PDB file of C-alpha atoms in Angstrom:
ATOM      1  CA  MET A   1      30.559 -27.776  71.750  1.00  0.00           C
ATOM      2  CA  VAL A   2      29.571 -30.190  69.015  1.00  0.00           C
ATOM      3  CA  GLY A   3      31.484 -33.130  70.491  1.00  0.00           C
ATOM      4  CA  THR A   4      29.397 -32.750  73.634  1.00  0.00           C
ATOM      5  CA  ILE A   5      26.192 -32.352  71.637  1.00  0.00           C
ATOM      6  CA  THR A   6      26.766 -35.541  69.645  1.00  0.00           C
ATOM      7  CA  ALA A   7      27.664 -37.533  72.753  1.00  0.00           C
ATOM      8  CA  ILE A   8      24.416 -36.565  74.465  1.00  0.00           C
ATOM      9  CA  MET A   9      21.932 -36.069  71.647  1.00  0.00           C
ATOM     10  CA  PRO A  10      21.785 -35.881  67.860  1.00  0.00           C
ATOM     11  CA  ILE A  11      22.701 -32.782  65.925  1.00  0.00           C
ATOM     12  CA  GLU A  12      19.412 -31.182  64.939  1.00  0.00           C
ATOM     13  CA  VAL A  13      19.292 -29.997  61.327  1.00  0.00           C
ATOM     14  CA  LEU A  14      16.386 -28.152  59.762  1.00  0.00           C
ATOM     15  CA  LEU A  15      16.238 -28.444  55.982  1.00  0.00           C
ATOM     16  CA  VAL A  16      13.897 -25.928  54.349  1.00  0.00           C
ATOM     17  CA  GLU A  17      13.404 -27.373  50.870  1.00  0.00           C
ATOM     18  CA  ASP A  18      10.344 -27.541  48.627  1.00  0.00           C
ATOM     19  CA  ASN A  19      11.863 -29.981  46.128  1.00  0.00           C
ATOM     20  CA  PRO A  20      11.222 -33.552  47.406  1.00  0.00           C
ATOM     21  CA  GLY A  21      14.091 -34.871  45.267  1.00  0.00           C
ATOM     22  CA  ASP A  22      16.621 -32.482  46.802  1.00  0.00           C
ATOM     23  CA  ALA A  23      15.279 -33.234  50.284  1.00  0.00           C
ATOM     24  CA  GLN A  24      15.743 -36.955  49.627  1.00  0.00           C
ATOM     25  CA  LEU A  25      19.261 -36.415  48.258  1.00  0.00           C
ATOM     26  CA  THR A  26      20.160 -34.481  51.393  1.00  0.00           C
ATOM     27  CA  ARG A  27      18.751 -37.262  53.565  1.00  0.00           C
ATOM     28  CA  ILE A  28      20.773 -39.861  51.609  1.00  0.00           C
ATOM     29  CA  ALA A  29      23.948 -37.790  51.886  1.00  0.00           C
ATOM     30  CA  LEU A  30      23.558 -37.556  55.675  1.00  0.00           C
ATOM     31  CA  GLU A  31      22.676 -41.245  56.210  1.00  0.00           C
ATOM     32  CA  ASP A  32      26.309 -42.344  56.232  1.00  0.00           C
ATOM     33  CA  SER A  33      27.317 -39.591  58.617  1.00  0.00           C
ATOM     34  CA  LYS A  34      29.832 -40.228  61.358  1.00  0.00           C
ATOM     35  CA  PHE A  35      27.636 -37.921  63.447  1.00  0.00           C
ATOM     36  CA  SER A  36      24.244 -38.581  64.926  1.00  0.00           C
ATOM     37  CA  ILE A  37      22.077 -36.257  62.833  1.00  0.00           C
ATOM     38  CA  HIS A  38      18.350 -35.750  63.125  1.00  0.00           C
ATOM     39  CA  LEU A  39      17.087 -34.163  59.908  1.00  0.00           C
ATOM     40  CA  ASN A  40      13.801 -32.273  59.980  1.00  0.00           C
ATOM     41  CA  VAL A  41      12.374 -31.145  56.641  1.00  0.00           C
ATOM     42  CA  VAL A  42       9.800 -28.422  56.003  1.00  0.00           C
ATOM     43  CA  GLU A  43       8.658 -27.409  52.523  1.00  0.00           C
ATOM     44  CA  ASP A  44       8.125 -23.656  52.732  1.00  0.00           C
ATOM     45  CA  GLY A  45       9.092 -20.522  54.597  1.00  0.00           C
ATOM     46  CA  VAL A  46       5.900 -20.287  56.637  1.00  0.00           C
ATOM     47  CA  GLU A  47       6.469 -23.808  57.982  1.00  0.00           C
ATOM     48  CA  ALA A  48      10.148 -23.001  58.620  1.00  0.00           C
ATOM     49  CA  MET A  49       9.272 -20.050  60.837  1.00  0.00           C
ATOM     50  CA  ALA A  50       6.565 -22.042  62.648  1.00  0.00           C
ATOM     51  CA  PHE A  51       9.136 -24.795  63.268  1.00  0.00           C
ATOM     52  CA  LEU A  52      11.795 -22.370  64.510  1.00  0.00           C
ATOM     53  CA  ARG A  53       9.325 -20.552  66.759  1.00  0.00           C
ATOM     54  CA  LYS A  54       7.883 -23.870  67.994  1.00  0.00           C
ATOM     55  CA  GLN A  55       4.344 -22.956  67.022  1.00  0.00           C
ATOM     56  CA  GLU A  56       1.352 -25.278  66.798  1.00  0.00           C
ATOM     57  CA  LYS A  57       2.380 -28.767  65.611  1.00  0.00           C
ATOM     58  CA  TYR A  58       6.052 -27.854  66.160  1.00  0.00           C
ATOM     59  CA  ALA A  59       5.628 -26.968  69.849  1.00  0.00           C
ATOM     60  CA  LYS A  60       7.766 -29.902  71.035  1.00  0.00           C
ATOM     61  CA  VAL A  61      10.500 -30.008  68.375  1.00  0.00           C
ATOM     62  CA  ALA A  62      14.133 -29.528  69.314  1.00  0.00           C
ATOM     63  CA  GLN A  63      15.707 -26.250  68.255  1.00  0.00           C
ATOM     64  CA  PRO A  64      17.965 -26.909  65.253  1.00  0.00           C
ATOM     65  CA  HIS A  65      21.701 -26.454  65.588  1.00  0.00           C
ATOM     66  CA  ILE A  66      21.833 -25.407  61.914  1.00  0.00           C
ATOM     67  CA  VAL A  67      19.395 -24.495  59.130  1.00  0.00           C
ATOM     68  CA  LEU A  68      19.911 -25.490  55.491  1.00  0.00           C
ATOM     69  CA  LEU A  69      17.776 -23.007  53.581  1.00  0.00           C
ATOM     70  CA  ASP A  70      16.685 -22.936  49.958  1.00  0.00           C
ATOM     71  CA  LEU A  71      15.933 -19.459  48.601  1.00  0.00           C
ATOM     72  CA  ASN A  72      13.115 -20.208  46.177  1.00  0.00           C
ATOM     73  CA  LEU A  73      10.278 -21.411  48.375  1.00  0.00           C
ATOM     74  CA  PRO A  74       6.496 -21.179  48.229  1.00  0.00           C
ATOM     75  CA  ARG A  75       4.437 -18.960  50.562  1.00  0.00           C
ATOM     76  CA  LYS A  76       7.484 -17.211  52.079  1.00  0.00           C
ATOM     77  CA  ASP A  77      10.766 -17.288  50.225  1.00  0.00           C
ATOM     78  CA  GLY A  78      14.143 -18.060  51.742  1.00  0.00           C
ATOM     79  CA  ARG A  79      15.248 -14.431  51.700  1.00  0.00           C
ATOM     80  CA  GLU A  80      12.310 -13.504  53.927  1.00  0.00           C
ATOM     81  CA  VAL A  81      12.981 -16.490  56.192  1.00  0.00           C
ATOM     82  CA  LEU A  82      16.653 -15.531  56.502  1.00  0.00           C
ATOM     83  CA  ALA A  83      15.742 -11.928  57.370  1.00  0.00           C
ATOM     84  CA  GLU A  84      13.289 -13.144  60.039  1.00  0.00           C
ATOM     85  CA  ILE A  85      15.762 -15.585  61.568  1.00  0.00           C
ATOM     86  CA  LYS A  86      18.579 -13.061  61.751  1.00  0.00           C
ATOM     87  CA  GLY A  87      16.207 -10.357  63.017  1.00  0.00           C
ATOM     88  CA  ASP A  88      14.891 -12.506  65.865  1.00  0.00           C
ATOM     89  CA  GLU A  89      16.824 -12.278  69.126  1.00  0.00           C
ATOM     90  CA  LYS A  90      16.042 -15.930  69.977  1.00  0.00           C
ATOM     91  CA  LEU A  91      17.002 -17.340  66.568  1.00  0.00           C
ATOM     92  CA  LYS A  92      19.760 -15.149  65.146  1.00  0.00           C
ATOM     93  CA  ARG A  93      22.660 -17.261  66.423  1.00  0.00           C
ATOM     94  CA  ILE A  94      21.481 -20.378  64.587  1.00  0.00           C
ATOM     95  CA  PRO A  95      23.819 -20.793  61.599  1.00  0.00           C
ATOM     96  CA  VAL A  96      21.980 -20.554  58.297  1.00  0.00           C
ATOM     97  CA  VAL A  97      23.537 -22.190  55.250  1.00  0.00           C
ATOM     98  CA  ILE A  98      21.945 -21.137  51.981  1.00  0.00           C
ATOM     99  CA  LEU A  99      21.701 -24.235  49.781  1.00  0.00           C
ATOM    100  CA  THR A 100      20.085 -23.206  46.518  1.00  0.00           C
ATOM    101  CA  THR A 101      20.211 -23.507  42.745  1.00  0.00           C
ATOM    102  CA  SER A 102      20.550 -19.734  42.332  1.00  0.00           C
ATOM    103  CA  GLN A 103      23.929 -18.517  41.128  1.00  0.00           C
ATOM    104  CA  SER A 104      22.707 -14.924  40.920  1.00  0.00           C
ATOM    105  CA  GLU A 105      25.206 -12.407  42.254  1.00  0.00           C
ATOM    106  CA  GLU A 106      22.244 -10.402  43.527  1.00  0.00           C
ATOM    107  CA  ASP A 107      21.021 -13.398  45.566  1.00  0.00           C
ATOM    108  CA  ILE A 108      24.496 -14.065  46.925  1.00  0.00           C
ATOM    109  CA  LEU A 109      24.944 -10.429  47.970  1.00  0.00           C
ATOM    110  CA  LYS A 110      21.487 -10.208  49.497  1.00  0.00           C
ATOM    111  CA  ALA A 111      21.987 -13.441  51.453  1.00  0.00           C
ATOM    112  CA  TYR A 112      25.240 -12.217  52.975  1.00  0.00           C
ATOM    113  CA  ASN A 113      23.734  -8.784  53.647  1.00  0.00           C
ATOM    114  CA  LEU A 114      21.022 -10.623  55.599  1.00  0.00           C
ATOM    115  CA  TYR A 115      23.784 -12.405  57.585  1.00  0.00           C
ATOM    116  CA  ALA A 116      23.714 -15.855  55.993  1.00  0.00           C
ATOM    117  CA  ASN A 117      26.588 -17.889  57.382  1.00  0.00           C
ATOM    118  CA  CYS A 118      27.463 -19.249  53.958  1.00  0.00           C
ATOM    119  CA  TYR A 119      26.056 -19.592  50.453  1.00  0.00           C
ATOM    120  CA  ILE A 120      26.315 -22.821  48.475  1.00  0.00           C
ATOM    121  CA  THR A 121      24.972 -23.478  44.996  1.00  0.00           C
ATOM    122  CA  LYS A 122      23.463 -26.958  44.633  1.00  0.00           C
ATOM    123  CA  PRO A 123      25.150 -29.079  42.000  1.00  0.00           C
ATOM    124  CA  VAL A 124      22.823 -30.841  39.583  1.00  0.00           C
ATOM    125  CA  ASP A 125      24.933 -34.024  39.534  1.00  0.00           C
ATOM    126  CA  PHE A 126      23.950 -36.592  42.202  1.00  0.00           C
ATOM    127  CA  ASP A 127      27.512 -37.452  43.275  1.00  0.00           C
ATOM    128  CA  GLN A 128      28.499 -33.793  43.466  1.00  0.00           C
ATOM    129  CA  PHE A 129      25.352 -32.973  45.458  1.00  0.00           C
ATOM    130  CA  VAL A 130      26.193 -35.702  47.976  1.00  0.00           C
ATOM    131  CA  LYS A 131      29.782 -34.405  48.242  1.00  0.00           C
ATOM    132  CA  VAL A 132      28.529 -30.867  48.880  1.00  0.00           C
ATOM    133  CA  VAL A 133      26.166 -31.993  51.653  1.00  0.00           C
ATOM    134  CA  GLN A 134      28.916 -34.105  53.218  1.00  0.00           C
ATOM    135  CA  SER A 135      31.268 -31.098  53.042  1.00  0.00           C
ATOM    136  CA  ILE A 136      28.679 -29.011  54.882  1.00  0.00           C
ATOM    137  CA  GLU A 137      28.423 -31.754  57.474  1.00  0.00           C
ATOM    138  CA  ASN A 138      32.186 -32.052  57.926  1.00  0.00           C
ATOM    139  CA  PHE A 139      32.709 -28.306  58.203  1.00  0.00           C
ATOM    140  CA  TRP A 140      29.792 -27.433  60.477  1.00  0.00           C
ATOM    141  CA  PHE A 141      29.895 -30.494  62.740  1.00  0.00           C
ATOM    142  CA  ALA A 142      33.598 -31.410  62.851  1.00  0.00           C
ATOM    143  CA  ILE A 143      35.395 -28.063  62.599  1.00  0.00           C
ATOM    144  CA  VAL A 144      33.081 -25.265  63.693  1.00  0.00           C
ATOM    145  CA  LYS A 145      32.058 -24.718  67.309  1.00  0.00           C
ATOM    146  CA  LEU A 146      28.296 -24.177  67.223  1.00  0.00           C
ATOM    147  CA  PRO A 147      26.726 -21.757  69.705  1.00  0.00           C
ATOM    148  CA  PRO A 148      25.251 -23.273  72.878  1.00  0.00           C
ATOM    149  CA  GLU A 149      21.476 -23.579  72.992  1.00  0.00           C
TER     150      GLU A 149
END
């Protein structure tokens, strides 16, 4: 239960984003949160999977409660990351929110076929971007019951 999670420890969010500007905007949007959120950022799909599998330098990180995943990433793209997460027995229950610039119907279909929990297109306007991130926060942390760890 999220209420219990926030009372004991922060909500762990993994942002997989190669654009430093978008990562910073997400951080800004979550700063005024009514929840205690710990945002981890990795810049590519290889790092995302190492983080999620607690490999090497990520051995002691907390498992995220939710992943915000861009599709267009270096080294391993978001589609591959999504397929790996949802194909891994230990990771598949972590909600994955696709947060990307792609409006391609093919990308949307593929993401849902790979069991993305939702697909959101990033607005280019700063204020709209902040509103979108805050909407994600409100929905996933105030309304939805996240799976237990």
